[in-house]
Coordinates of C-alpha atoms and ligand atoms in Angstrom, one line a residue:
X3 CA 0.0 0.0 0.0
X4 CA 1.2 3.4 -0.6
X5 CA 1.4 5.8 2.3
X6 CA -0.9 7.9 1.0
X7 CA -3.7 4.9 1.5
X8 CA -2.2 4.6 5.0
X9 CA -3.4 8.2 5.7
X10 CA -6.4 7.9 5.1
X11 CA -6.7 4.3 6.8
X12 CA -5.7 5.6 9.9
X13 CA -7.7 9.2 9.7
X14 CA -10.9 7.0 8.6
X15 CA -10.4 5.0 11.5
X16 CA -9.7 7.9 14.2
X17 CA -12.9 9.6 12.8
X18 CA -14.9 6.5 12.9
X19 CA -13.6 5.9 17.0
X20 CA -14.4 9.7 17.8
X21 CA -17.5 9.6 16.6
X22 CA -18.7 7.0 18.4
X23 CA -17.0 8.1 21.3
X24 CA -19.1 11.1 21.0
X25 CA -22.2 8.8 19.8
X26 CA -21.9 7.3 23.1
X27 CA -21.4 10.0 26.0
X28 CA -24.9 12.0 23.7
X29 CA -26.7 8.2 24.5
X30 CA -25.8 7.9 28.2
X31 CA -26.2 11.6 28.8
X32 CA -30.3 10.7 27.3
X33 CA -30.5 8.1 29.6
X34 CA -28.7 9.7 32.5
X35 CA -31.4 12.7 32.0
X36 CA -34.8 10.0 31.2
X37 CA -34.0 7.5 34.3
X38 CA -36.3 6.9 37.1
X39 CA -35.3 7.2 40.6
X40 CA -37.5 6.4 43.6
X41 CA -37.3 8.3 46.0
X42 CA -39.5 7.9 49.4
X43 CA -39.6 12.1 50.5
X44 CA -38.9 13.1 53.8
X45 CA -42.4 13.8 55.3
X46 CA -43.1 17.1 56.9
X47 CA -46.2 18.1 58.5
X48 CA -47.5 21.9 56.8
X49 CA -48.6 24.7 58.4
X50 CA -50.8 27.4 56.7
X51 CA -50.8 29.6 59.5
X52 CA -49.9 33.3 58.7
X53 CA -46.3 33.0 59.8
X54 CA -45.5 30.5 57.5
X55 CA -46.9 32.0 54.9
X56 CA -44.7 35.2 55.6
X57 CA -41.7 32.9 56.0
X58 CA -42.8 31.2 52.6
X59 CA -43.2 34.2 50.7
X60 CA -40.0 35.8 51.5
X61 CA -38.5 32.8 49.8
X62 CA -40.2 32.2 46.8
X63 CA -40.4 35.8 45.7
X64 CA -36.4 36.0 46.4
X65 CA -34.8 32.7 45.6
X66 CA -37.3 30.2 43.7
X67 CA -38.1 34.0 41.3
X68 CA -34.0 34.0 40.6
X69 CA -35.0 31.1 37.9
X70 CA -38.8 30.2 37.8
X71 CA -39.5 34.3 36.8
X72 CA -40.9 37.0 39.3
X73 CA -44.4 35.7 39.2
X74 CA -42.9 32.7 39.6
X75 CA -45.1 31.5 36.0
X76 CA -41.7 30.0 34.1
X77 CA -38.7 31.6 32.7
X78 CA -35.9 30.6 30.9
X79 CA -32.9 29.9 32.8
X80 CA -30.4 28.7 29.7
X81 CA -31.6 29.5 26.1
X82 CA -27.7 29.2 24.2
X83 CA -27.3 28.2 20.2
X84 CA -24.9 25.7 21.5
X85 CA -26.4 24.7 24.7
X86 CA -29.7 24.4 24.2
X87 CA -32.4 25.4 26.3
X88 CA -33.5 24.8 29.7
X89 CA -37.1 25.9 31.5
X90 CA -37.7 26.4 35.3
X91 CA -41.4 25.8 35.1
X92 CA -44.4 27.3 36.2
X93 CA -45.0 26.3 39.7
X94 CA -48.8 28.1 39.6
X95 CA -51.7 26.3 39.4
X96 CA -52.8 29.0 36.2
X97 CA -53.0 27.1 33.0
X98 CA -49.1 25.3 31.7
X99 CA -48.6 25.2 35.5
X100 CA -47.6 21.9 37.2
X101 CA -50.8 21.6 39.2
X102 CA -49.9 18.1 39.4
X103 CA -47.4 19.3 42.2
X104 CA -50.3 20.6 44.3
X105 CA -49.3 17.7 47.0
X106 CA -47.0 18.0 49.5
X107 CA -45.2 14.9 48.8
X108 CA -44.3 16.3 45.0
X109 CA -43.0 19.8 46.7
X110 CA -41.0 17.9 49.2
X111 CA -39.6 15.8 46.2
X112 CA -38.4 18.6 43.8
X113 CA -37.7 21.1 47.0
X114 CA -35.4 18.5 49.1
X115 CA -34.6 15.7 46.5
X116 CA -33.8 17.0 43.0
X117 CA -36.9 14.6 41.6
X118 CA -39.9 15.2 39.5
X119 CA -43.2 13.5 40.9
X120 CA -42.3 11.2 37.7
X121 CA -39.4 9.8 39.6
X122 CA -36.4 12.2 36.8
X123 CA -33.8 13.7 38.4
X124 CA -34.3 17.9 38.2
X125 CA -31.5 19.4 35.9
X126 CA -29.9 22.3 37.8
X127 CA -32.6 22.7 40.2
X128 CA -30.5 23.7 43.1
X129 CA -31.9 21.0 45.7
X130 CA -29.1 20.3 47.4
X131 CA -28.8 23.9 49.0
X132 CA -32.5 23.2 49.9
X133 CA -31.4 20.2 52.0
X134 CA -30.1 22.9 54.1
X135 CA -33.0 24.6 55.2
X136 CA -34.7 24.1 58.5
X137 CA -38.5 23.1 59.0
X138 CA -40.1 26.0 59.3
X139 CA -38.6 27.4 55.8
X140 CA -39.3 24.0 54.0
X141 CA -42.6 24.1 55.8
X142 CA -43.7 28.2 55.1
X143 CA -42.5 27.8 51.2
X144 CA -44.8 24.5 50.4
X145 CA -47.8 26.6 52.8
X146 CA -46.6 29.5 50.2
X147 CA -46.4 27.3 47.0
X148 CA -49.9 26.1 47.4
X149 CA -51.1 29.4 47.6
X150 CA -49.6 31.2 44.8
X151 CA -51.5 33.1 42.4
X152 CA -52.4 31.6 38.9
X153 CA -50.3 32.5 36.3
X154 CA -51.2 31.3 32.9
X155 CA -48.1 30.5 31.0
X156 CA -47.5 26.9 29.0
X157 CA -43.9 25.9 30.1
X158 CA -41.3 26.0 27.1
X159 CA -39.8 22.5 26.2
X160 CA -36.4 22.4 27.9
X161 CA -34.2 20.8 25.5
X162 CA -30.2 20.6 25.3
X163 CA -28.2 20.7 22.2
X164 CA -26.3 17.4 21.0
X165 CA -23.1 19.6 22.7
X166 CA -24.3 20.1 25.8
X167 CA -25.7 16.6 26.6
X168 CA -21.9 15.8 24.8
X169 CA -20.1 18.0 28.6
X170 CA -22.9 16.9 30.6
X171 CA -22.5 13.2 29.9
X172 CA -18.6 14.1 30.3
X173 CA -19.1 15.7 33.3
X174 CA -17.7 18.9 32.3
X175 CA -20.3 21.3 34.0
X176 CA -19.6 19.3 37.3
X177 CA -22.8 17.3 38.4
X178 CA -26.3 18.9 37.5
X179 CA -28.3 16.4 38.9
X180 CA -29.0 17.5 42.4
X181 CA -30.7 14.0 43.2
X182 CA -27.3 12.4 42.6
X183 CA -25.3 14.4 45.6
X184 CA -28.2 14.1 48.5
X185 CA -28.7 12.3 51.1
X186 CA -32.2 11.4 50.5
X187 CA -32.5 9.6 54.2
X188 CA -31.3 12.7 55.8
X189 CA -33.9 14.5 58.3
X190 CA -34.9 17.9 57.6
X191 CA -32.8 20.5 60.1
X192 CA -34.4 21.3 63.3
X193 CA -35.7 25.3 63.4
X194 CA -32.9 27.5 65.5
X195 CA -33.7 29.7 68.2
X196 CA -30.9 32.5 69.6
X197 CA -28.1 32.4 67.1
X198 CA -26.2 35.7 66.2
X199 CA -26.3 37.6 63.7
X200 CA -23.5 36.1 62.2
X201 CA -24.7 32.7 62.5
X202 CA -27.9 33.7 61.2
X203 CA -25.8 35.0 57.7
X204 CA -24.0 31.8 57.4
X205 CA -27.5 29.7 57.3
X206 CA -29.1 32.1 55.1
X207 CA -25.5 32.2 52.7
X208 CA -25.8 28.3 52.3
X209 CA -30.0 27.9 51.1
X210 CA -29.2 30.5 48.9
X211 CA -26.2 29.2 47.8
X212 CA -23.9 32.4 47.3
X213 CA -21.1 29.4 47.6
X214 CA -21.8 27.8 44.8
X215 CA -20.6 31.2 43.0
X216 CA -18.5 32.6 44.9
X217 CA -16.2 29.4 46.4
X218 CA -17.2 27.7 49.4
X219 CA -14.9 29.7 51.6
X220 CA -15.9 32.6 49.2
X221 CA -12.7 33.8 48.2
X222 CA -14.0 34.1 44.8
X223 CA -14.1 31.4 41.4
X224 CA -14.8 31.2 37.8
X225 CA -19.0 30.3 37.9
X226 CA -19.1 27.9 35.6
X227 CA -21.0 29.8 33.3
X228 CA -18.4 30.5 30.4
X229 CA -19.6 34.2 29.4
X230 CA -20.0 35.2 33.7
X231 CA -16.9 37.3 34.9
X232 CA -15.1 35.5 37.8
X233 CA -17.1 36.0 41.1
X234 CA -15.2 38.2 43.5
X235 CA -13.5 37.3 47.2
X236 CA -15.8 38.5 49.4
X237 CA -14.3 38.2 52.1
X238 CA -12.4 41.4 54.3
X239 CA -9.1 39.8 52.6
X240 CA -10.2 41.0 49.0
X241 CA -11.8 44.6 47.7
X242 CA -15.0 43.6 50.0
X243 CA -13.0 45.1 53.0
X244 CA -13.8 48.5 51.6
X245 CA -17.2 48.0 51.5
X246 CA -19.6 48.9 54.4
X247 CA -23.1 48.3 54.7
X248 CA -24.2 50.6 52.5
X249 CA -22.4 49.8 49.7
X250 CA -23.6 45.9 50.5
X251 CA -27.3 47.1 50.9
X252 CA -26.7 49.2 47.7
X253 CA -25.5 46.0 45.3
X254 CA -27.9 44.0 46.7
X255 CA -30.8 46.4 46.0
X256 CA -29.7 48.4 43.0
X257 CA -27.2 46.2 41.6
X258 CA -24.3 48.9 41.4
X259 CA -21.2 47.9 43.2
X260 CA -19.3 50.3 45.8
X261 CA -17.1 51.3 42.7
X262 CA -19.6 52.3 40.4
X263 CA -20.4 49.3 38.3
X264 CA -23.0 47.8 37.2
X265 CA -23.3 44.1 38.3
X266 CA -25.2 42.0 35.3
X267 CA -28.3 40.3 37.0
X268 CA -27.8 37.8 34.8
X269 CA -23.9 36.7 36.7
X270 CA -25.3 37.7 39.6
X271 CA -28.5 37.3 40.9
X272 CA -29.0 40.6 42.6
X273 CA -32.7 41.6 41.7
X274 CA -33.7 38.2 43.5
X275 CA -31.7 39.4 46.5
X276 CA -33.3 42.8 46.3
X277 CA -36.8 41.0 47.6
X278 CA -35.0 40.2 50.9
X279 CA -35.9 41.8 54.2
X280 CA -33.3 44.2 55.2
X281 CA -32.7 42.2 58.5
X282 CA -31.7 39.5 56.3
X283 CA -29.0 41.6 54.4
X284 CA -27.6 42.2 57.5
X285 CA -27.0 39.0 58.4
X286 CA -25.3 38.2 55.5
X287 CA -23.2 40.8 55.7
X288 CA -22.6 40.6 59.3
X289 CA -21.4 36.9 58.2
X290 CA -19.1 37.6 55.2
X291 CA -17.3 40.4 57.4
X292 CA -16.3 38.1 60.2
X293 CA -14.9 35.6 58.2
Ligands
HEC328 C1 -30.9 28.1 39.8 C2 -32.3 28.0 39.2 C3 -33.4 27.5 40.1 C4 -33.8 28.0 41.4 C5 -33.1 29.0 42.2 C6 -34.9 27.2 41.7 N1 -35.3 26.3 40.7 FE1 -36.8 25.0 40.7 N2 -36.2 24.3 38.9 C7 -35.2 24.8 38.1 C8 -35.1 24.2 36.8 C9 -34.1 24.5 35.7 C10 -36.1 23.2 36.8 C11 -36.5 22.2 35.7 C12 -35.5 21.1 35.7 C13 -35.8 20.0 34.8 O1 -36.9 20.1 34.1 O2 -35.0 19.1 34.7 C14 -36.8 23.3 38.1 C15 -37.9 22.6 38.5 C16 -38.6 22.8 39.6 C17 -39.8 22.1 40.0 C18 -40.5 21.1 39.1 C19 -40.5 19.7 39.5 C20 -41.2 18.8 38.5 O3 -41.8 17.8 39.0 O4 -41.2 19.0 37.3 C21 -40.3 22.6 41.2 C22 -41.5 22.1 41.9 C23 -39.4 23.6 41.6 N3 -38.4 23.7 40.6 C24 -39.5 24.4 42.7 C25 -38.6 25.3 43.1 C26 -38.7 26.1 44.4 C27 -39.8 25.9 45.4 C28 -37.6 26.9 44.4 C29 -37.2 27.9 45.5 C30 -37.1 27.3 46.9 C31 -36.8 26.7 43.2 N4 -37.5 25.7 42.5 C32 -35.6 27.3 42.9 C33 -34.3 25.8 38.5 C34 -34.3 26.5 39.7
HEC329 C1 -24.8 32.8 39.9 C2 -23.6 33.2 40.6 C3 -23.6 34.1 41.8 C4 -24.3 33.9 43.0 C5 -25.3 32.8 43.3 C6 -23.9 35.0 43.8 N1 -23.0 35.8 43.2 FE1 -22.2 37.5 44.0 N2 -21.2 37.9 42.2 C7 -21.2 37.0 41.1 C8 -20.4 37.6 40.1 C9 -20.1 36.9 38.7 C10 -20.0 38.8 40.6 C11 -19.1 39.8 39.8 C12 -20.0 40.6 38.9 C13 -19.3 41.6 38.0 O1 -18.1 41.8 38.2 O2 -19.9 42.1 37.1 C14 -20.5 39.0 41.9 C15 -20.3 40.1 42.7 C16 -20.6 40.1 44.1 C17 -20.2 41.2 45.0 C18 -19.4 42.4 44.6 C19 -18.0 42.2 45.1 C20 -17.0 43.2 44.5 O3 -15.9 43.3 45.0 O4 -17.4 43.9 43.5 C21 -20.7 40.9 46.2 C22 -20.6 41.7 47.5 C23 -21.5 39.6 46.1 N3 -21.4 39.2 44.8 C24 -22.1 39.0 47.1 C25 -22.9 37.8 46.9 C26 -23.7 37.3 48.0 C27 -23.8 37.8 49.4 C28 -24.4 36.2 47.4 C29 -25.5 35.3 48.0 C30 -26.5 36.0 48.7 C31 -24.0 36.1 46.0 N4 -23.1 37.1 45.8 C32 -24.4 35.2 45.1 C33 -21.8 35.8 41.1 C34 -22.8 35.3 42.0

C-alpha cells in the first residue's frame, strides 16, 4: 500500500472511534437525564398559619423568582445556540402550570430531593442547597407554594443541544443532577432559636447558595457559566474590606457595586436578592465580614 492509503486508513479510523465516542457520551447523557429514581420524601407536616406563609413568601419571591420568573409563572434559565435550552417551570396552578405538584409529597420531592413526581432527576434545580433549610422554611415555602396566584403560561420544552448533553455526559459542568449528591434519608434540620447575627448569615449564605458562585470559603471562582466574569473574594481579605453596609445594601438592592459598576443580573443574581428583608442583608453581611 502506498502511504498515501495509509493516511487515510488511519484518519478513517480515528474519525470513525471519535465519533462513536461522542455517539456514546450524547446516548448515556439521554439516559442519565430520562432515568427513574424512587425516591421515598422526607415527610413534613404543613402549616398554613400566617407565619409560614410570611416565612414562605419571603423565599419564593427571592430565591425560587432567581429562575422560575418573578411571578414565579416559568422563565428561561439557559436559552444558548450551543447549549440548548432549559425551562424552570411554572409552579402556579394557572394554566401550563404543574398543578400536578399541588401535594406535599411532590414539593418535598423537587424542593429537598432533586426529583420530579415522575421519579427524573431535576437538571440544575439547586436541591441540594434546599437540603439545608430548617423546618419552618421548608414548611412556610410549600404553605406558600400552594397558595400562589395563577399564572397562565404553557412551560417552554427544555431541551439541550447534542453539545451540551456531549459536557454533561462528560461531566464537564460538574454534576447537574442534584438527586445524585443528597442524602435522600437525611432528616430535615431542626428550626434555630438565639443564634447571632452572624450565625444567622451563614445559614441564610448556604440555602441560597452564594457558595456555589462565589467558592465555598468565598474567596471568589470562575462560575461555571463560560460568558460570567469570575465571582469576586468577598471576604475582608479582598476589595469587599472596603465595602460597608451601605455599599452591601446598595449592590444587593440596586445592583451597582461600591465602585460604580454595574453588576449583570444575569452573573449575579441581585434583583432576587433585592426581595430580601433588610434584616436579612444584614445577616449576611454581618457573616461575610467576620470571616
Ligand atoms: C438556579 C435556578 C433555580 C432555582 C433558584 C430554583 N429552581 Fe426549581 N427548577 C429549576 C429548573 C431548571 C427546573 C427544571 C428542571 C428540569 O426540568 O429538569 C426546576 C424545577 C422545579 C420544579 C418542578 C418539579 C417537577 O416535578 O417537574 C419545582 C416544583 C421547583 N423547581 C421548585 C422550586 C422552588 C420551590 C424553588 C425555591 C425554593 C426553586 N425551584 C428554585 C431551576 C431553579
Ligand atoms: C450565579 C452566581 C452568583 C451567585 C449565586 C452570587 N454571586 Fe455575587 N457575584 C457573582 C459575580 C459573577 C460577581 C461579579 C459581577 C461583576 O463583576 O460584574 C459577583 C459580585 C458580588 C459582589 C461584589 C464584590 C465586588 O468586590 O465587587 C458581592 C458583594 C457579592 N457578589 C455577594 C454575593 C452574595 C452575598 C451572594 C449570596 C446571597 C452572592 N453574591 C451570590 C456571582 C454570583
Amino acid at each position: 500500500m502506498t502511504s498515501s492509503k495509509w493516511i487515510w486508513i488511519i484518519t478513517g479510523s480515528l474519525t470513525i472511534i471519535l465519533a462513536a465516542f461522542i455517539f456514546f457520551h450524547i446516548e448515556r447523557a439521554n439516559d442519565l437525564m430520562h432515568r427513574s429514581m424512587k425516591i421515598e420524601p422526607v415527610l413534613l407536616e404543613i402549616n398554613n398559619d400566617s407565619t409560614a406563609l410570611r416565612i414562605g413568601k419571603k423565599w419564593v419571591t427571592s430565591i425560587c423568582a432567581e429562575c422560575h420568573g418573578t411571578d414565579l409563572g416559568g422563565h428561561t434559565v439557559v436559552e444558548d445556540p450551543i447549549i440548548g435550552r432549559l425551562y424552570a417551570p411554572n409552579l402556579t396552578r394557572g394554566k401550563g402550570g404543574i398543578s400536578y405538584l399541588n401535594n406535599n409529597e411532590h414539593w418535598l420531592a423537587a424542593l429537598r430531593h432533586g426529583v420530579s413526581v415522575t421519579g427524573r432527576p431535576l437538571v440544575l434545580m439547586p436541591s441540594v442547597e434546599y437540603t439545608k433549610m430548617r423546618k419552618e422554611d421548608v414548611g412556610g415555602i410549600i404553605a406558600y407554594l400552594n397558595t400562589l396566584p395563577p399564572v397562565d403560561r404553557i412551560n417552554q420544552k427544555s431541551a439541550f443541544k447534542p453539545m451540551a448533553k456531549f459536557l454533561l455526559s462528560l461531566g464537564v459542568f460538574g454534576n447537574l443532577f442534584s438527586a445524585d449528591l443528597i442524602d435522600h434519608q437525611a432528616p430535615i434540620p431542626e428550626n434555630r432559636k438565639n443564634e447571632t447575627l452572624a450565625e444567622r448569615g451563614a445559614y441564610l449564605t448556604e440555602i441560597i447558595g452564594c457558595q456555589g458562585c462565589h467558592g465555598s470559603t468565598f474567596t471568589g471562582k470562575y462560575t461555571g457559566d463560560p460568558m460570567s466574569p469570575k465571582a469576586p473574594n468577598i471576604t475582608p481579605a479582598g476589595n469587599f474590606s472596603k465595602w460597608d453596609y451601605e455599599d452591601f445594601s446598595n449592590l444587593m438592592n440596586t445592583g451597582i457595586t461600591r465602585d460604580g459598576k454595574a453588576v449583570n443580573n444575569r452573573f449575579m443574581p441581585w434583583e432576587a436578592y433585592s426581595r430580601l428583608p433588610e434584616n436579612e442583608l444584614k445577616a449576611i453581611y454581618t457573616y461575610l465580614k467576620s470571616l
